[in-house]
Amino acid sequence: MAKELAEKAKEAFLDDDFDVAVDLYSKAIDLDPNCAAFFADRALANIKILNFIAEAVADANKAIELEPTLAKAYLRKGTACMKLEEYRTAKAALEKGASVAPNESEFKKMLDDCNLLIAEEEKDLVQQMPHTLPSSSITSPIATADDSPPAPKPIHEFYQKPEEAVVTIFAKGIPKQNVNVEFGDQILSVVIDIAGEKAYHFQPRLFGKIIPEKCRYEVLSTKVEIRLAKAEITTWASIEYGKGQALLPKPNVASAVSQRPVYPSSKPAKDWDKLVAEVKKEEKDEMLDGDAAMKKGLSDIYQSSNEDMRRAMNKSFAESNGTVLSTNWKEVGAKKVESDPPDGMELKKW
């Protein structure tokens, strides 16, 4: 089933329907979460959707984690990082991929492009420096071959469950005291102080509301992992507000089928339970005369009696030819009930 979904995702990708491709790959991943190829292919679809480049990096990282020798995962990561202008991170991924697949010409081409962009970036930095330098700087070189390149800017990824969203910010070697995370009803604020650089700020208005007291975060050696407890069980279209629509969990099919269909009508709906209750009340309160009243009274007595009382009523009525009605089973059960017609009346046997 997962492979069939992946094949349909490829067809959607070839038709330039990238959103559908991402959705189908996601369903395939739900069925087979350990397939690195699914993550790598979803990364490529996410790259085509410009607002989801960071998600593409996250997918590529997951693919590499599951299968470190999967060459296309490094290509995806390199491509996504270059679009994010993270050229040094892209270069590291491409170099690793080239070592895994030395015959893949795409790595060499992308590495050449990446090196060119890094050179242009360094050239721009030099041009931005002051033209006049202090005399003491003449004896000191601006940079040496031993200087380490600046650390890459942190990037974030996002994945979720119906009840929780997880944001991972990749930032290596950041002390815990340099990380400040705050939670609001629909706000996440992350500030990371990075030595020698401007502080990193990630402060989005979240796609949906969260429960701040249930949210938590952890600072690890290579990343900051933030867990957001959703206020409602839904699937967010994005981490940020306003990007797509939330999806509700799938309804219970059994309960949906068992519900009685309701058809449109111009007539006002009737409350049948209320109507039945009213009829029963009218019957109970109805004033009857003569034989009807007597029959109703006897029926009410019989309905409210226990088993012995009912046996007594049946036996006494039958044996007395309808002239005696008793509810005392001890008395009736011990002997035959003789007929006892009312005064002034004579019993006739047919």
Short mmCIF file of C-alpha atoms in Angstrom, two decimals:
data_model
loop_
_atom_site.label_atom_id
_atom_site.label_comp_id
_atom_site.label_asym_id
_atom_site.label_seq_id
_atom_site.Cartn_x
_atom_site.Cartn_y
_atom_site.Cartn_z
CA MET A 1 0.00 0.00 0.00
CA ALA A 2 2.82 2.42 0.88
CA LYS A 3 4.60 1.72 -2.43
CA GLU A 4 1.38 2.31 -4.34
CA LEU A 5 0.97 5.70 -2.64
CA ALA A 6 4.60 6.56 -3.47
CA GLU A 7 3.98 5.70 -7.14
CA LYS A 8 0.93 7.96 -7.21
CA ALA A 9 3.03 10.68 -5.57
CA LYS A 10 5.62 10.39 -8.36
CA GLU A 11 2.88 10.76 -10.95
CA ALA A 12 1.57 13.87 -9.21
CA PHE A 13 5.12 15.27 -9.06
CA LEU A 14 5.61 14.73 -12.81
CA ASP A 15 2.31 16.56 -13.35
CA ASP A 16 3.71 19.50 -11.33
CA ASP A 17 1.08 18.90 -8.63
CA PHE A 18 3.58 19.22 -5.79
CA ASP A 19 1.09 19.70 -2.95
CA VAL A 20 -0.64 16.44 -3.84
CA ALA A 21 2.74 14.71 -4.12
CA VAL A 22 3.72 15.86 -0.62
CA ASP A 23 0.39 14.67 0.77
CA LEU A 24 0.73 11.23 -0.85
CA TYR A 25 4.35 10.82 0.29
CA SER A 26 3.21 11.76 3.81
CA LYS A 27 0.60 9.00 3.73
CA ALA A 28 3.21 6.53 2.48
CA ILE A 29 5.52 7.59 5.34
CA ASP A 30 2.70 7.03 7.85
CA LEU A 31 2.48 3.42 6.62
CA ASP A 32 6.26 2.90 6.38
CA PRO A 33 8.11 5.46 8.55
CA ASN A 34 11.47 3.72 8.11
CA CYS A 35 11.71 4.11 4.32
CA ALA A 36 14.46 6.67 3.64
CA ALA A 37 13.50 6.99 -0.05
CA PHE A 38 10.03 8.30 0.86
CA PHE A 39 11.57 11.10 2.94
CA ALA A 40 14.10 11.95 0.20
CA ASP A 41 11.37 12.09 -2.44
CA ARG A 42 9.10 14.21 -0.25
CA ALA A 43 12.07 16.53 0.28
CA LEU A 44 12.25 17.13 -3.47
CA ALA A 45 8.51 17.88 -3.62
CA ASN A 46 8.88 20.29 -0.69
CA ILE A 47 11.73 22.05 -2.49
CA LYS A 48 9.34 22.78 -5.35
CA ILE A 49 6.96 24.43 -2.86
CA LEU A 50 8.97 27.53 -2.01
CA ASN A 51 7.45 28.00 1.45
CA PHE A 52 8.58 24.54 2.56
CA ILE A 53 12.35 24.61 2.01
CA ALA A 54 13.09 24.12 5.71
CA GLU A 55 10.77 21.09 5.67
CA ALA A 56 12.79 19.74 2.74
CA VAL A 57 15.98 19.99 4.82
CA ALA A 58 14.27 18.13 7.65
CA ASP A 59 13.13 15.36 5.28
CA ALA A 60 16.62 15.04 3.80
CA ASN A 61 18.13 14.81 7.30
CA LYS A 62 15.67 12.06 8.22
CA ALA A 63 16.48 10.15 5.03
CA ILE A 64 20.21 10.38 5.80
CA GLU A 65 19.58 9.22 9.35
CA LEU A 66 17.64 6.17 8.10
CA GLU A 67 20.02 5.33 5.23
CA PRO A 68 23.43 7.10 5.35
CA THR A 69 24.40 5.75 1.90
CA LEU A 70 21.36 7.15 0.07
CA ALA A 71 23.00 9.54 -2.40
CA LYS A 72 19.85 11.43 -3.42
CA ALA A 73 19.23 12.42 0.21
CA TYR A 74 22.48 14.44 0.17
CA LEU A 75 21.49 16.01 -3.16
CA ARG A 76 18.14 17.06 -1.67
CA LYS A 77 19.80 18.55 1.40
CA GLY A 78 22.39 20.38 -0.67
CA THR A 79 19.72 21.80 -2.99
CA ALA A 80 17.49 22.95 -0.13
CA CYS A 81 20.35 24.53 1.82
CA MET A 82 21.51 26.44 -1.24
CA LYS A 83 18.00 27.86 -1.64
CA LEU A 84 18.20 28.95 2.00
CA GLU A 85 21.60 30.54 1.19
CA GLU A 86 23.25 28.18 3.67
CA TYR A 87 26.10 27.53 1.26
CA ARG A 88 28.58 26.02 3.71
CA THR A 89 25.98 23.59 5.06
CA ALA A 90 25.09 22.71 1.48
CA LYS A 91 28.74 22.17 0.62
CA ALA A 92 29.25 19.80 3.57
CA ALA A 93 26.22 17.74 2.50
CA LEU A 94 27.33 17.62 -1.13
CA GLU A 95 30.87 16.60 -0.23
CA LYS A 96 29.52 13.77 1.91
CA GLY A 97 27.21 12.70 -0.92
CA ALA A 98 30.08 12.75 -3.41
CA SER A 99 32.05 10.40 -1.16
CA VAL A 100 29.05 8.04 -1.04
CA ALA A 101 28.45 8.17 -4.82
CA PRO A 102 31.74 9.23 -6.49
CA ASN A 103 30.39 8.53 -9.99
CA GLU A 104 27.42 10.87 -9.62
CA SER A 105 28.28 13.91 -11.77
CA GLU A 106 25.52 16.05 -10.23
CA PHE A 107 27.54 16.38 -7.01
CA LYS A 108 30.53 17.91 -8.84
CA LYS A 109 28.34 20.39 -10.70
CA MET A 110 26.53 21.48 -7.54
CA LEU A 111 29.79 21.72 -5.58
CA ASP A 112 31.24 24.02 -8.25
CA ASP A 113 28.15 26.24 -8.01
CA CYS A 114 28.32 26.17 -4.23
CA ASN A 115 32.01 27.12 -4.11
CA LEU A 116 31.32 30.00 -6.50
CA LEU A 117 28.53 31.31 -4.27
CA ILE A 118 30.71 31.01 -1.16
CA ALA A 119 33.48 32.97 -2.91
CA GLU A 120 31.02 35.70 -3.90
CA GLU A 121 29.70 35.85 -0.36
CA GLU A 122 33.24 36.27 1.04
CA LYS A 123 33.99 38.92 -1.56
CA ASP A 124 30.93 40.88 -0.50
CA LEU A 125 32.06 40.69 3.12
CA VAL A 126 35.48 42.11 2.23
CA GLN A 127 33.93 44.96 0.24
CA GLN A 128 31.73 45.88 3.18
CA MET A 129 34.79 46.43 5.43
CA PRO A 130 36.17 50.02 5.87
CA HIS A 131 38.65 51.14 3.19
CA THR A 132 40.97 52.82 5.71
CA LEU A 133 42.44 50.56 8.35
CA PRO A 134 44.45 51.48 11.47
CA SER A 135 48.22 51.41 10.98
CA SER A 136 48.53 48.53 13.39
CA SER A 137 46.39 46.41 11.09
CA ILE A 138 48.97 46.52 8.29
CA THR A 139 51.10 43.94 10.07
CA SER A 140 48.11 41.70 10.79
CA PRO A 141 46.41 39.83 7.98
CA ILE A 142 42.65 40.20 7.65
CA ALA A 143 42.21 36.43 7.39
CA THR A 144 44.42 33.39 7.31
CA ALA A 145 44.06 29.95 5.85
CA ASP A 146 43.70 28.59 9.38
CA ASP A 147 40.64 30.74 10.14
CA SER A 148 37.56 28.51 10.56
CA PRO A 149 34.47 29.53 8.57
CA PRO A 150 31.63 31.10 10.52
CA ALA A 151 29.10 28.67 11.92
CA PRO A 152 26.02 28.20 9.74
CA LYS A 153 22.89 30.06 10.75
CA PRO A 154 20.39 27.94 12.66
CA ILE A 155 17.57 26.48 10.62
CA HIS A 156 14.41 24.86 11.89
CA GLU A 157 12.22 21.92 10.94
CA PHE A 158 8.70 21.01 11.95
CA TYR A 159 6.75 17.78 12.28
CA GLN A 160 3.62 16.90 14.18
CA LYS A 161 1.14 14.48 15.67
CA PRO A 162 -2.58 15.28 16.00
CA GLU A 163 -2.04 16.36 19.62
CA GLU A 164 1.52 17.78 19.42
CA ALA A 165 3.78 19.84 17.15
CA VAL A 166 7.57 19.51 17.39
CA VAL A 167 9.92 22.28 16.26
CA THR A 168 13.63 21.45 15.97
CA ILE A 169 16.17 24.27 15.63
CA PHE A 170 19.58 23.05 14.48
CA ALA A 171 22.21 24.96 16.43
CA LYS A 172 25.39 23.14 17.41
CA GLY A 173 27.17 23.64 20.72
CA ILE A 174 24.88 26.32 22.16
CA PRO A 175 25.01 26.59 25.99
CA LYS A 176 21.68 26.08 27.68
CA GLN A 177 21.84 29.51 29.31
CA ASN A 178 22.05 31.11 25.85
CA VAL A 179 18.64 29.75 24.84
CA ASN A 180 15.43 31.49 25.85
CA VAL A 181 12.09 29.92 24.90
CA GLU A 182 8.69 31.35 25.85
CA PHE A 183 5.18 30.08 25.11
CA GLY A 184 1.95 32.03 24.65
CA ASP A 185 -1.57 30.95 23.71
CA GLN A 186 -0.64 31.16 20.01
CA ILE A 187 2.91 32.50 20.15
CA LEU A 188 6.32 30.82 20.25
CA SER A 189 9.35 32.97 21.05
CA VAL A 190 12.86 31.55 20.64
CA VAL A 191 15.99 33.66 21.14
CA ILE A 192 19.43 32.06 20.87
CA ASP A 193 22.55 34.09 21.72
CA ILE A 194 25.37 33.02 19.38
CA ALA A 195 28.93 34.09 20.26
CA GLY A 196 30.31 36.67 17.82
CA GLU A 197 27.09 36.91 15.84
CA LYS A 198 23.67 38.49 16.01
CA ALA A 199 21.18 36.65 18.17
CA TYR A 200 18.91 34.22 16.36
CA HIS A 201 15.21 35.05 16.66
CA PHE A 202 12.33 32.74 15.77
CA GLN A 203 9.04 34.23 16.94
CA PRO A 204 6.14 33.03 14.78
CA ARG A 205 2.46 33.37 15.44
CA LEU A 206 1.55 29.70 15.51
CA PHE A 207 -0.90 28.04 13.14
CA GLY A 208 -3.17 27.09 16.05
CA LYS A 209 -3.51 27.60 19.78
CA ILE A 210 -1.38 25.68 22.27
CA ILE A 211 -1.45 24.91 26.01
CA PRO A 212 1.60 26.84 27.33
CA GLU A 213 1.86 24.98 30.65
CA LYS A 214 2.13 21.64 28.83
CA CYS A 215 4.80 22.80 26.35
CA ARG A 216 8.47 22.05 26.94
CA TYR A 217 11.88 22.29 25.29
CA GLU A 218 15.30 20.67 25.54
CA VAL A 219 18.74 21.99 24.58
CA LEU A 220 20.91 19.23 23.08
CA SER A 221 24.45 19.26 21.68
CA THR A 222 23.32 19.80 18.07
CA LYS A 223 19.81 21.22 18.35
CA VAL A 224 17.04 22.73 20.41
CA GLU A 225 13.91 20.56 20.44
CA ILE A 226 10.61 22.26 21.28
CA ARG A 227 7.39 20.34 21.91
CA LEU A 228 4.11 22.26 21.58
CA ALA A 229 0.94 20.81 23.12
CA LYS A 230 -1.96 21.63 20.79
CA ALA A 231 -5.14 23.02 22.30
CA GLU A 232 -7.18 21.08 19.72
CA ILE A 233 -6.51 17.72 18.07
CA THR A 234 -5.96 18.83 14.47
CA THR A 235 -3.32 18.63 11.77
CA TRP A 236 -1.65 21.99 11.12
CA ALA A 237 -0.90 22.92 7.52
CA SER A 238 2.23 24.75 8.70
CA ILE A 239 3.92 25.93 11.88
CA GLU A 240 2.97 29.54 11.09
CA TYR A 241 -0.48 31.12 11.17
CA GLY A 242 -2.39 31.67 7.93
CA LYS A 243 -0.66 29.06 5.75
CA GLY A 244 -3.41 26.65 4.71
CA GLN A 245 -6.28 25.11 6.63
CA ALA A 246 -6.30 22.76 9.59
CA LEU A 247 -7.44 19.18 9.04
CA LEU A 248 -9.69 17.47 11.55
CA PRO A 249 -9.09 13.83 12.54
CA LYS A 250 -10.90 11.28 10.38
CA PRO A 251 -14.41 10.54 11.70
CA ASN A 252 -15.31 7.14 13.13
CA VAL A 253 -16.84 5.38 10.12
CA ALA A 254 -18.93 2.96 12.19
CA SER A 255 -20.61 5.72 14.19
CA ALA A 256 -21.19 7.78 11.06
CA VAL A 257 -22.93 4.88 9.31
CA SER A 258 -25.15 4.12 12.30
CA GLN A 259 -26.56 7.62 12.41
CA ARG A 260 -30.02 8.02 10.89
CA PRO A 261 -29.90 10.24 7.76
CA VAL A 262 -31.67 13.58 8.00
CA TYR A 263 -33.42 14.83 4.89
CA PRO A 264 -34.21 18.46 4.17
CA SER A 265 -37.82 19.50 4.64
CA SER A 266 -39.83 22.70 4.60
CA LYS A 267 -41.91 21.43 7.54
CA PRO A 268 -40.76 22.05 11.11
CA ALA A 269 -39.20 18.97 12.72
CA LYS A 270 -41.33 17.04 15.20
CA ASP A 271 -40.11 15.94 18.60
CA TRP A 272 -41.55 12.43 18.62
CA ASP A 273 -40.36 11.61 22.15
CA LYS A 274 -42.20 14.65 23.46
CA LEU A 275 -45.31 13.71 21.51
CA VAL A 276 -45.37 10.14 22.91
CA ALA A 277 -44.95 11.48 26.45
CA GLU A 278 -47.88 13.84 25.97
CA VAL A 279 -50.13 11.05 24.68
CA LYS A 280 -49.28 8.83 27.64
CA LYS A 281 -50.01 11.68 30.04
CA GLU A 282 -53.38 12.33 28.37
CA GLU A 283 -54.28 8.65 28.63
CA LYS A 284 -53.35 8.61 32.29
CA ASP A 285 -55.29 11.75 33.11
CA GLU A 286 -58.30 10.85 30.99
CA MET A 287 -61.56 10.61 33.01
CA LEU A 288 -63.56 7.51 32.06
CA ASP A 289 -67.12 6.54 33.05
CA GLY A 290 -68.95 3.28 33.70
CA ASP A 291 -67.51 -0.01 32.52
CA ALA A 292 -64.61 1.74 30.80
CA ALA A 293 -63.52 3.32 34.07
CA MET A 294 -63.80 -0.03 35.89
CA LYS A 295 -61.81 -1.86 33.21
CA LYS A 296 -59.12 0.78 33.28
CA GLY A 297 -58.97 0.56 37.06
CA LEU A 298 -58.64 -3.23 37.00
CA SER A 299 -56.00 -2.99 34.28
CA ASP A 300 -53.98 -0.50 36.32
CA ILE A 301 -54.15 -2.75 39.38
CA TYR A 302 -53.04 -5.78 37.34
CA GLN A 303 -50.14 -3.90 35.72
CA SER A 304 -48.80 -2.69 39.07
CA SER A 305 -49.14 -6.11 40.81
CA ASN A 306 -46.46 -8.70 41.48
CA GLU A 307 -46.58 -12.27 40.22
CA ASP A 308 -48.48 -13.71 43.24
CA MET A 309 -51.08 -10.97 43.11
CA ARG A 310 -51.67 -11.57 39.40
CA ARG A 311 -52.06 -15.34 39.98
CA ALA A 312 -54.57 -14.61 42.72
CA MET A 313 -56.57 -12.26 40.50
CA ASN A 314 -56.68 -14.74 37.60
CA LYS A 315 -57.63 -17.74 39.79
CA SER A 316 -60.28 -15.94 41.85
CA PHE A 317 -61.91 -14.36 38.80
CA ALA A 318 -62.00 -17.62 36.83
CA GLU A 319 -63.21 -19.92 39.63
CA SER A 320 -65.88 -17.48 40.86
CA ASN A 321 -67.29 -16.96 37.38
CA GLY A 322 -66.29 -13.31 37.50
CA THR A 323 -67.92 -12.52 40.84
CA VAL A 324 -64.77 -12.38 43.01
CA LEU A 325 -61.47 -10.64 42.41
CA SER A 326 -58.78 -11.12 45.05
CA THR A 327 -55.10 -10.26 45.20
CA ASN A 328 -54.35 -12.47 48.25
CA TRP A 329 -52.60 -15.53 46.87
CA LYS A 330 -52.19 -17.20 50.27
CA GLU A 331 -55.95 -17.23 50.67
CA VAL A 332 -56.88 -17.92 47.06
CA GLY A 333 -54.17 -20.51 46.42
CA ALA A 334 -55.21 -22.72 49.35
CA LYS A 335 -58.81 -23.41 48.23
CA LYS A 336 -61.28 -23.09 45.43
CA VAL A 337 -62.92 -19.70 45.19
CA GLU A 338 -66.69 -19.97 45.30
CA SER A 339 -69.00 -17.70 43.32
CA ASP A 340 -70.37 -14.71 45.26
CA PRO A 341 -72.80 -12.64 43.15
CA PRO A 342 -73.79 -9.15 44.35
CA ASP A 343 -76.90 -8.72 46.47
CA GLY A 344 -80.10 -8.89 44.46
CA MET A 345 -78.46 -10.79 41.61
CA GLU A 346 -78.58 -14.48 40.75
CA LEU A 347 -75.67 -16.50 39.35
CA LYS A 348 -76.44 -18.35 36.12
CA LYS A 349 -74.17 -21.07 34.76
CA TRP A 350 -74.07 -21.46 30.98
#
